[in-house]
Short mmCIF file of C-alpha atoms in Angstrom, two decimals:
data_model
loop_
_atom_site.label_atom_id
_atom_site.label_comp_id
_atom_site.label_asym_id
_atom_site.label_seq_id
_atom_site.Cartn_x
_atom_site.Cartn_y
_atom_site.Cartn_z
CA UNK A 22 43.49 -2.75 -58.41
CA UNK A 23 41.54 -3.94 -61.48
CA UNK A 24 41.70 -7.43 -61.61
CA UNK A 25 40.09 -7.19 -58.21
CA UNK A 26 36.88 -5.93 -59.09
CA UNK A 27 33.97 -8.71 -58.34
CA UNK A 28 32.65 -9.08 -62.17
CA UNK A 29 29.64 -7.43 -62.05
CA UNK A 30 30.65 -4.23 -61.34
CA UNK A 31 32.93 -4.64 -64.66
CA UNK A 32 29.60 -5.85 -66.37
CA UNK A 33 27.54 -2.58 -65.20
CA UNK A 34 30.59 -0.05 -65.65
CA UNK A 35 29.64 0.67 -69.78
CA UNK A 36 25.44 0.77 -68.55
CA UNK A 37 25.67 2.43 -65.59
CA UNK A 38 28.76 5.14 -66.78
CA UNK A 39 25.36 5.51 -70.01
CA UNK A 40 23.00 6.87 -67.35
CA UNK A 41 25.05 9.38 -65.93
CA UNK A 42 25.35 10.30 -69.33
CA UNK A 43 22.35 10.27 -70.51
CA UNK A 44 21.15 12.03 -67.11
CA UNK A 45 23.52 14.61 -67.58
CA UNK A 46 22.54 15.54 -70.61
CA UNK A 47 18.91 16.42 -69.54
CA UNK A 48 19.84 18.41 -67.03
CA UNK A 49 22.36 20.59 -69.31
CA UNK A 50 19.28 20.30 -71.80
CA UNK A 51 20.51 18.88 -74.66
CA UNK A 52 17.82 17.95 -77.23
CA UNK A 53 17.09 14.24 -78.00
CA UNK A 54 18.64 14.36 -81.03
CA UNK A 55 22.17 14.78 -79.35
CA UNK A 56 20.26 12.27 -76.86
CA UNK A 57 19.82 9.11 -80.11
CA UNK A 58 23.83 10.18 -81.00
CA UNK A 59 24.74 8.92 -77.20
CA UNK A 60 22.32 6.17 -77.16
CA UNK A 61 23.66 5.06 -80.66
CA UNK A 62 27.47 5.26 -79.13
CA UNK A 63 27.07 3.06 -76.08
CA UNK A 64 24.37 0.08 -76.35
CA UNK A 65 25.95 -2.95 -75.18
CA UNK A 66 26.87 -5.79 -78.16
CA UNK A 67 26.78 -8.63 -75.68
CA UNK A 68 24.31 -9.41 -72.72
CA UNK A 69 26.15 -10.18 -69.37
CA UNK A 70 26.66 -12.93 -69.02
CA UNK A 71 25.73 -12.92 -64.89
CA UNK A 72 23.41 -11.09 -63.61
CA UNK A 73 22.18 -10.61 -59.93
CA UNK A 74 18.64 -9.87 -57.76
CA UNK A 75 18.52 -6.09 -57.55
CA UNK A 76 16.48 -4.37 -54.41
CA UNK A 77 15.60 -0.23 -54.86
CA UNK A 78 18.70 1.08 -54.92
CA UNK A 79 17.41 4.21 -53.70
CA UNK A 80 13.62 6.73 -52.96
CA UNK A 81 14.91 9.52 -54.11
CA UNK A 82 12.99 12.64 -55.85
CA UNK A 83 9.90 12.88 -55.79
CA UNK A 84 9.23 9.05 -54.64
CA UNK A 85 10.49 10.34 -51.32
CA UNK A 86 6.40 11.30 -50.85
CA UNK A 87 4.56 8.44 -52.30
CA UNK A 88 3.80 5.28 -50.28
CA UNK A 89 6.23 2.49 -51.16
CA UNK A 90 5.61 -0.83 -52.01
CA UNK A 91 8.57 -3.43 -51.75
CA UNK A 92 9.56 -5.18 -53.83
CA UNK A 93 12.77 -6.16 -55.93
CA UNK A 94 14.09 -8.54 -59.03
CA UNK A 95 14.66 -11.51 -59.93
CA UNK A 96 16.53 -12.63 -62.93
CA UNK A 97 14.43 -14.98 -64.74
CA UNK A 98 15.72 -15.31 -68.74
CA UNK A 99 19.77 -13.98 -69.05
CA UNK A 100 21.38 -13.45 -72.50
CA UNK A 101 19.24 -11.64 -74.09
CA UNK A 102 21.24 -8.39 -76.51
CA UNK A 103 19.21 -5.41 -76.51
CA UNK A 104 15.41 -7.65 -75.29
CA UNK A 105 12.42 -5.09 -76.96
CA UNK A 106 9.55 -6.88 -75.42
CA UNK A 107 8.49 -10.41 -73.74
CA UNK A 108 5.69 -12.55 -74.06
CA UNK A 109 4.62 -15.90 -72.76
CA UNK A 110 3.89 -18.32 -75.61
CA UNK A 111 0.15 -19.22 -74.71
CA UNK A 112 -0.76 -23.00 -74.66
CA UNK A 113 2.85 -23.24 -73.15
CA UNK A 114 3.33 -23.59 -69.93
CA UNK A 115 6.54 -21.77 -68.10
CA UNK A 116 7.32 -20.73 -72.34
CA UNK A 117 8.19 -17.40 -72.76
CA UNK A 118 9.47 -15.03 -76.34
CA UNK A 119 12.46 -12.54 -75.43
CA UNK A 120 12.95 -10.39 -78.98
CA UNK A 121 15.87 -9.03 -79.40
CA UNK A 122 16.63 -5.03 -80.69
CA UNK A 123 18.48 -6.69 -82.61
CA UNK A 124 16.69 -8.77 -84.86
CA UNK A 125 16.70 -11.98 -83.07
CA UNK A 126 13.77 -13.97 -81.07
CA UNK A 127 14.13 -16.05 -78.44
CA UNK A 128 12.56 -18.81 -76.89
CA UNK A 129 12.80 -19.98 -72.66
CA UNK A 130 11.34 -22.90 -72.07
CA UNK A 131 11.55 -24.58 -68.73
CA UNK A 132 14.75 -26.53 -68.34
CA UNK A 133 16.22 -25.96 -71.83
CA UNK A 134 19.12 -22.91 -72.37
CA UNK A 135 17.79 -20.30 -74.06
CA UNK A 136 17.70 -20.71 -78.32
CA UNK A 137 16.92 -18.63 -81.22
CA UNK A 138 13.80 -19.23 -81.97
CA UNK A 139 13.73 -16.88 -85.59
CA UNK A 140 16.27 -14.11 -87.29
CA UNK A 141 14.63 -10.79 -88.93
CA UNK A 142 17.27 -8.60 -90.55
CA UNK A 143 16.53 -5.65 -89.03
CA UNK A 144 19.02 -2.12 -88.78
CA UNK A 145 19.49 -1.32 -85.50
CA UNK A 146 20.87 2.81 -85.89
CA UNK A 147 18.06 4.76 -82.86
CA UNK A 148 14.83 3.50 -82.14
CA UNK A 149 14.91 0.62 -85.26
CA UNK A 150 15.30 -2.96 -85.05
CA UNK A 151 13.00 -5.93 -83.42
CA UNK A 152 10.19 -4.57 -81.61
CA UNK A 153 6.88 -6.39 -81.01
CA UNK A 154 4.91 -9.29 -81.57
CA UNK A 155 1.48 -11.25 -80.47
CA UNK A 156 0.15 -14.17 -80.33
CA UNK A 157 -3.48 -14.52 -82.12
CA UNK A 158 -5.72 -15.48 -79.43
CA UNK A 159 -6.60 -18.78 -81.10
CA UNK A 160 -2.55 -19.71 -81.28
CA UNK A 161 -2.74 -23.02 -79.92
CA UNK A 162 -5.55 -24.59 -82.39
CA UNK A 163 -3.44 -21.99 -85.62
CA UNK A 164 -0.48 -21.56 -84.16
CA UNK A 165 -0.54 -17.54 -86.40
CA UNK A 166 1.02 -14.74 -84.07
CA UNK A 167 2.39 -11.65 -85.48
CA UNK A 168 5.66 -9.20 -85.94
CA UNK A 169 6.61 -5.76 -85.80
CA UNK A 170 9.62 -4.24 -87.32
CA UNK A 171 11.40 -2.17 -89.13
CA UNK A 172 13.33 -3.53 -92.23
CA UNK A 173 14.93 -1.44 -94.54
CA UNK A 174 12.60 -0.95 -98.00
CA UNK A 175 14.71 0.88 -100.79
CA UNK A 176 16.85 1.82 -98.20
CA UNK A 177 14.74 3.63 -96.01
CA UNK A 178 13.40 2.09 -92.64
CA UNK A 179 9.55 0.85 -92.61
CA UNK A 180 7.56 -0.15 -90.16
CA UNK A 181 6.23 -3.60 -91.23
CA UNK A 182 3.77 -6.16 -88.84
CA UNK A 183 4.01 -9.74 -90.63
CA UNK A 184 1.98 -12.78 -90.05
CA UNK A 185 3.95 -15.58 -89.16
CA UNK A 186 2.86 -18.94 -88.23
CA UNK A 187 4.19 -21.86 -86.07
CA UNK A 188 3.41 -25.46 -85.21
CA UNK A 189 1.41 -24.44 -81.68
CA UNK A 190 2.27 -27.89 -79.77
CA UNK A 191 6.19 -27.88 -81.03
CA UNK A 192 6.24 -24.34 -81.31
CA UNK A 193 8.90 -26.04 -84.06
CA UNK A 194 9.62 -24.38 -88.04
CA UNK A 195 8.47 -20.34 -87.41
CA UNK A 196 7.80 -18.84 -90.44
CA UNK A 197 6.78 -15.11 -92.28
CA UNK A 198 3.43 -15.41 -94.21
CA UNK A 199 3.29 -12.29 -95.12
CA UNK A 200 2.99 -8.26 -94.50
CA UNK A 201 -0.41 -7.06 -92.73
CA UNK A 202 0.96 -3.94 -92.84
CA UNK A 203 3.53 -1.39 -94.28
CA UNK A 204 4.12 2.02 -93.29
CA UNK A 205 7.32 3.85 -94.42
CA UNK A 206 9.52 5.99 -91.35
CA UNK A 207 10.74 9.62 -92.47
CA UNK A 208 12.93 9.00 -89.21
CA UNK A 209 14.92 6.42 -87.58
CA UNK A 210 13.11 7.60 -84.32
CA UNK A 211 9.27 7.96 -82.73
CA UNK A 212 8.70 4.01 -83.56
CA UNK A 213 7.07 2.73 -81.16
CA UNK A 214 6.87 -0.87 -81.74
CA UNK A 215 3.63 -1.93 -79.56
CA UNK A 216 1.30 -4.55 -80.90
CA UNK A 217 -2.09 -6.67 -79.19
CA UNK A 218 -4.86 -8.34 -79.57
CA UNK A 219 -7.66 -6.62 -77.81
CA UNK A 220 -9.94 -8.72 -76.35
CA UNK A 221 -12.52 -7.75 -79.17
CA UNK A 222 -9.73 -9.97 -81.24
CA UNK A 223 -8.67 -6.82 -83.73
CA UNK A 224 -5.17 -6.82 -83.85
CA UNK A 225 -4.12 -3.19 -82.10
CA UNK A 226 -0.94 -1.52 -83.59
CA UNK A 227 0.69 1.44 -81.95
CA UNK A 228 2.77 3.71 -84.41
CA UNK A 229 5.07 6.66 -83.30
CA UNK A 230 4.83 10.35 -84.91
CA UNK A 231 7.65 9.56 -87.67
CA UNK A 232 10.38 10.94 -84.85
CA UNK A 233 12.85 14.00 -85.12
CA UNK A 234 12.09 16.20 -82.41
CA UNK A 235 8.95 18.40 -82.76
CA UNK A 236 7.32 16.40 -85.24
CA UNK A 237 8.24 18.61 -87.86
CA UNK A 238 5.43 16.89 -90.06
CA UNK A 239 2.84 17.97 -88.52
CA UNK A 240 1.94 13.42 -88.19
CA UNK A 241 0.31 14.22 -84.74
CA UNK A 242 -2.26 16.36 -85.36
CA UNK A 243 -2.78 14.94 -89.49
CA UNK A 244 -5.48 12.03 -89.61
CA UNK A 245 -4.88 11.13 -93.35
CA UNK A 246 -1.62 9.85 -91.72
CA UNK A 247 -1.59 5.97 -90.17
CA UNK A 248 1.56 7.47 -88.17
CA UNK A 249 1.33 9.37 -84.48
CA UNK A 250 -1.54 6.60 -83.97
CA UNK A 251 -3.47 4.20 -82.53
CA UNK A 252 -4.28 1.11 -85.34
CA UNK A 253 -7.29 -1.22 -85.13
CA UNK A 254 -6.98 -3.74 -87.54
CA UNK A 255 -9.62 -6.87 -88.15
CA UNK A 256 -6.59 -9.67 -89.68
CA UNK A 257 -9.01 -12.61 -89.21
CA UNK A 258 -11.68 -11.63 -91.93
CA UNK A 259 -9.56 -10.40 -94.99
CA UNK A 260 -6.18 -10.50 -96.08
CA UNK A 261 -3.93 -9.08 -95.15
CA UNK A 262 -6.73 -7.47 -93.51
CA UNK A 263 -9.75 -6.04 -92.77
CA UNK A 264 -10.79 -2.29 -91.09
CA UNK A 265 -13.58 -2.93 -88.72
CA UNK A 266 -16.81 -1.00 -89.25
CA UNK A 267 -16.90 0.62 -86.12
CA UNK A 268 -13.74 2.16 -86.12
CA UNK A 269 -13.86 6.29 -85.14
CA UNK A 270 -13.06 7.42 -88.36
CA UNK A 271 -14.97 5.04 -91.16
CA UNK A 272 -16.88 7.23 -93.23
CA UNK A 273 -15.08 10.37 -92.11
CA UNK A 274 -13.48 12.52 -95.21
CA UNK A 275 -9.37 12.76 -95.28
CA UNK A 276 -8.77 10.83 -92.72
CA UNK A 277 -6.99 6.85 -92.59
CA UNK A 278 -10.22 4.54 -91.07
CA UNK A 279 -7.36 2.20 -89.53
CA UNK A 280 -7.21 4.74 -86.82
CA UNK A 281 -8.71 4.40 -83.39
CA UNK A 282 -7.16 7.09 -81.42
CA UNK A 283 -4.13 9.84 -82.47
CA UNK A 284 -2.39 12.59 -80.84
CA UNK A 285 0.69 10.23 -80.20
CA UNK A 286 4.40 11.32 -79.64
CA UNK A 287 5.95 7.46 -79.51
CA UNK A 288 3.70 5.22 -77.51
CA UNK A 289 6.72 3.07 -75.99
CA UNK A 290 4.39 -0.08 -74.97
CA UNK A 291 0.34 0.18 -74.42
CA UNK A 292 -1.54 -2.48 -72.87
CA UNK A 293 -5.62 -3.56 -72.08
CA UNK A 294 -6.59 -3.68 -68.02
CA UNK A 295 -8.76 -6.31 -66.82
CA UNK A 296 -11.58 -4.35 -67.86
CA UNK A 297 -10.04 -4.12 -71.65
CA UNK A 298 -9.91 -0.29 -71.72
CA UNK A 299 -5.83 0.86 -73.61
CA UNK A 300 -3.70 1.53 -71.58
CA UNK A 301 -0.35 3.88 -72.98
CA UNK A 302 2.80 5.36 -71.80
CA UNK A 303 3.75 8.31 -74.33
CA UNK A 304 6.79 9.54 -74.34
CA UNK A 305 7.83 13.20 -74.33
CA UNK A 306 9.63 15.53 -76.03
CA UNK A 307 11.38 18.47 -73.38
CA UNK A 308 9.70 18.24 -70.63
CA UNK A 309 7.19 15.35 -69.39
CA UNK A 310 5.98 11.69 -70.05
CA UNK A 311 2.55 10.39 -69.55
CA UNK A 312 -0.06 7.58 -69.22
CA UNK A 313 -3.10 7.37 -71.16
CA UNK A 314 -5.99 6.00 -70.72
CA UNK A 315 -7.02 5.59 -74.71
CA UNK A 316 -10.85 4.91 -76.09
CA UNK A 317 -12.30 5.24 -79.45
CA UNK A 318 -11.73 8.46 -81.13
CA UNK A 319 -9.50 9.87 -79.04
CA UNK A 320 -6.36 12.87 -79.69
CA UNK A 321 -4.15 12.46 -77.71
CA UNK A 322 -2.88 16.43 -78.00
CA UNK A 323 0.72 15.29 -79.45
CA UNK A 324 2.41 17.49 -81.15
CA UNK A 325 -0.45 20.73 -79.67
CA UNK A 326 0.43 19.49 -75.77
CA UNK A 327 3.24 17.08 -73.84
CA UNK A 328 1.33 15.90 -71.23
CA UNK A 329 -0.63 18.83 -69.55
CA UNK A 330 1.26 21.07 -70.77
CA UNK A 331 0.85 22.89 -74.11
CA UNK A 332 3.91 22.21 -76.62
CA UNK A 333 2.31 24.69 -79.06
CA UNK A 334 1.13 27.11 -77.49
CA UNK A 335 -0.41 28.77 -80.88
CA UNK A 336 -2.76 25.83 -81.24
CA UNK A 337 -3.29 24.95 -77.67
CA UNK A 338 -6.29 26.88 -77.20
CA UNK A 339 -7.55 26.66 -80.56
CA UNK A 340 -7.98 22.66 -80.09
CA UNK A 341 -7.56 22.24 -75.94
CA UNK A 342 -11.79 21.57 -76.46
CA UNK A 343 -10.85 18.72 -78.05
CA UNK A 344 -7.70 16.96 -76.30
CA UNK A 345 -7.31 13.86 -74.02
CA UNK A 346 -5.92 14.50 -70.78
CA UNK A 347 -3.50 12.24 -69.88
CA UNK A 348 -4.44 10.51 -66.58
CA UNK A 349 -1.19 10.64 -65.05
CA UNK A 350 2.19 12.48 -66.07
CA UNK A 351 5.73 13.04 -64.94
CA UNK A 352 8.27 15.73 -65.39
CA UNK A 353 12.31 15.82 -65.29
CA UNK A 354 13.02 15.52 -61.44
CA UNK A 355 11.12 11.45 -61.99
CA UNK A 356 13.03 10.93 -65.08
CA UNK A 357 12.90 11.25 -69.15
CA UNK A 358 11.48 7.88 -71.20
CA UNK A 359 8.82 6.47 -70.37
CA UNK A 360 7.78 2.61 -70.83
CA UNK A 361 4.39 1.13 -70.82
CA UNK A 362 3.33 -1.80 -68.79
CA UNK A 363 1.12 -3.63 -67.71
CA UNK A 364 -1.49 -4.58 -65.38
CA UNK A 365 -0.42 -7.03 -62.47
CA UNK A 366 -3.34 -9.25 -61.44
CA UNK A 367 -1.49 -11.96 -59.67
CA UNK A 368 -2.78 -11.46 -55.62
CA UNK A 369 -0.49 -9.10 -53.02
CA UNK A 370 -0.72 -5.43 -52.80
CA UNK A 371 0.30 -5.25 -56.09
CA UNK A 372 -3.41 -6.26 -57.92
CA UNK A 373 -5.03 -4.43 -59.77
CA UNK A 374 -2.66 -2.12 -60.32
CA UNK A 375 -1.14 -0.78 -63.28
CA UNK A 376 3.19 -1.18 -63.36
CA UNK A 377 5.01 1.68 -65.32
CA UNK A 378 8.75 2.53 -65.43
CA UNK A 379 11.25 4.92 -66.91
CA UNK A 380 14.38 3.86 -68.92
CA UNK A 381 16.39 6.69 -68.32
CA UNK A 382 16.27 6.56 -64.33
CA UNK A 383 15.23 3.13 -64.25
CA UNK A 384 12.21 3.82 -61.67
CA UNK A 385 9.55 1.87 -61.18
CA UNK A 386 5.96 2.60 -60.02
CA UNK A 387 2.50 0.53 -59.41
CA UNK A 388 -0.47 3.05 -60.33
CA UNK A 389 -3.92 3.25 -59.43
CA UNK A 390 -6.37 3.34 -62.24
CA UNK A 391 -9.42 5.53 -61.70
CA UNK A 392 -12.83 3.39 -63.18
CA UNK A 393 -13.85 7.08 -65.32
CA UNK A 394 -10.82 9.34 -67.23
CA UNK A 395 -9.37 11.42 -64.51
CA UNK A 396 -6.50 13.15 -63.35
CA UNK A 397 -4.35 10.46 -60.81
CA UNK A 398 -3.95 11.62 -57.49
CA UNK A 399 -0.88 11.80 -55.57
CA UNK A 400 -1.92 8.77 -53.35
CA UNK A 401 -2.38 6.27 -56.33
CA UNK A 402 1.13 6.31 -57.93
CA UNK A 403 3.07 3.80 -55.07
CA UNK A 404 6.55 4.18 -56.02
CA UNK A 405 8.68 0.46 -56.25
CA UNK A 406 12.36 2.43 -56.19
CA UNK A 407 14.75 3.45 -58.72
CA UNK A 408 16.63 0.33 -59.06
CA UNK A 409 19.99 -0.19 -61.60
CA UNK A 410 17.98 -1.33 -64.41
CA UNK A 411 16.86 0.33 -67.78
CA UNK A 412 13.30 -0.74 -68.55
CA UNK A 413 12.38 -1.73 -72.38
CA UNK A 414 8.97 -4.08 -71.74
CA UNK A 415 6.69 -5.13 -69.33
CA UNK A 416 5.17 -8.70 -69.95
CA UNK A 417 2.43 -10.19 -67.33
CA UNK A 418 2.12 -13.97 -67.29
CA UNK A 419 -0.49 -16.25 -67.12
CA UNK A 420 -0.15 -16.37 -63.30
CA UNK A 421 -1.17 -12.49 -63.52
CA UNK A 422 2.71 -11.96 -62.56
CA UNK A 423 4.79 -8.86 -64.00
CA UNK A 424 8.36 -9.33 -65.69
CA UNK A 425 10.49 -6.61 -66.87
CA UNK A 426 13.05 -6.41 -69.82
CA UNK A 427 16.27 -4.61 -68.86
CA UNK A 428 17.59 -3.24 -71.88
CA UNK A 429 21.77 -2.80 -70.43
CA UNK A 430 22.32 -6.65 -68.98
CA UNK A 431 20.15 -8.58 -71.41
CA UNK A 432 18.04 -9.43 -68.54
CA UNK A 433 14.29 -10.53 -68.17
CA UNK A 434 13.57 -9.96 -64.47
CA UNK A 435 10.86 -11.28 -62.51
CA UNK A 436 8.87 -8.72 -59.44
CA UNK A 437 8.60 -10.02 -56.66
CA UNK A 438 5.95 -8.61 -53.98
CA UNK A 439 8.23 -8.80 -50.79
CA UNK A 440 6.49 -8.81 -46.75
CA UNK A 441 7.92 -5.97 -45.64
CA UNK A 442 7.58 -2.69 -47.39
CA UNK A 443 10.98 -0.44 -47.00
CA UNK A 444 12.05 2.58 -44.04
CA UNK A 445 11.05 5.26 -45.29
#
């Protein structure tokens, strides 16, 4: 009987079993430390050989009552082990770089097989690995790009932002030129890992609270550390970087001037919307996931608050006046680990909406971002469905459409809008 099973069923058996175990653990209120151990034991070491298109498996839980937008997911890139980021290469039509947690950056170009572009030696336990890439705004001229990874330093993991260069015409010979920033990580989780250039030409860097659970070191509310923060760096005016003089904590005693905003737990993916605002998905502790609109000088509240709720009641009343609320939060009935996304800018029903997903349940949503920071209304959150998917990153392509990376299959899917909405 086993020999008659379709290949796709054999390929999916491990990730689906993983998802079932993880979701069951969450329902039993197992701590995230136990979930991390489970994750370590079930990481796929190979990518699926063949990947089929996906349609929603269900619109269940809170999504049963939401507005629906019909999409399907079509495989665009396959064969990448544990993808963590996906980014189009500026100036090269159809060229896309996909990062693997295990340390390889793969280059996909039209009409050519997927190939390794460069490789880093990184540990991969828990949430460590090769995590983020950002191309310089003038990449087409200077060939510069930047990488976020967590190599070992003296036996301990560090977040390292490094500066790289390649031939911008041929993409040949990518090589590291130096280190921009290095931050020690006290634990192996909550590394965040997103880097991106803003419309202002500055490099923004996300860092989690350093890990474990509950922020035991108090990094979330400590402006004297770079952890639990979104940083803003000028990588053009000085080597390795300069602090922009208009950063909100410049000149504030005891505060790191690189900080743009703080109070973040594990901002797994942020992006800039068409208005230049920062939108981030911040992974919660035990109860809530959240989406934040982040401005200069914001305190997003961790570990005093989780979502809209108090996490440390003793501090909540004392600090509540200085904390910035998320615009959207969801609980364990919808998912357990948010993956922040990007805004779809191509024409169609998704135009102008922020796409976001949950790693554990595979649910995808499209949010209508408010013009000013406020809590989203129910009709501003549309469901795209629950997929057999473990989304780790979203990437907006030059045409304004959005791709999503699936950690378990080792694939990147193209999100395709369909004509007819799914039935209620």
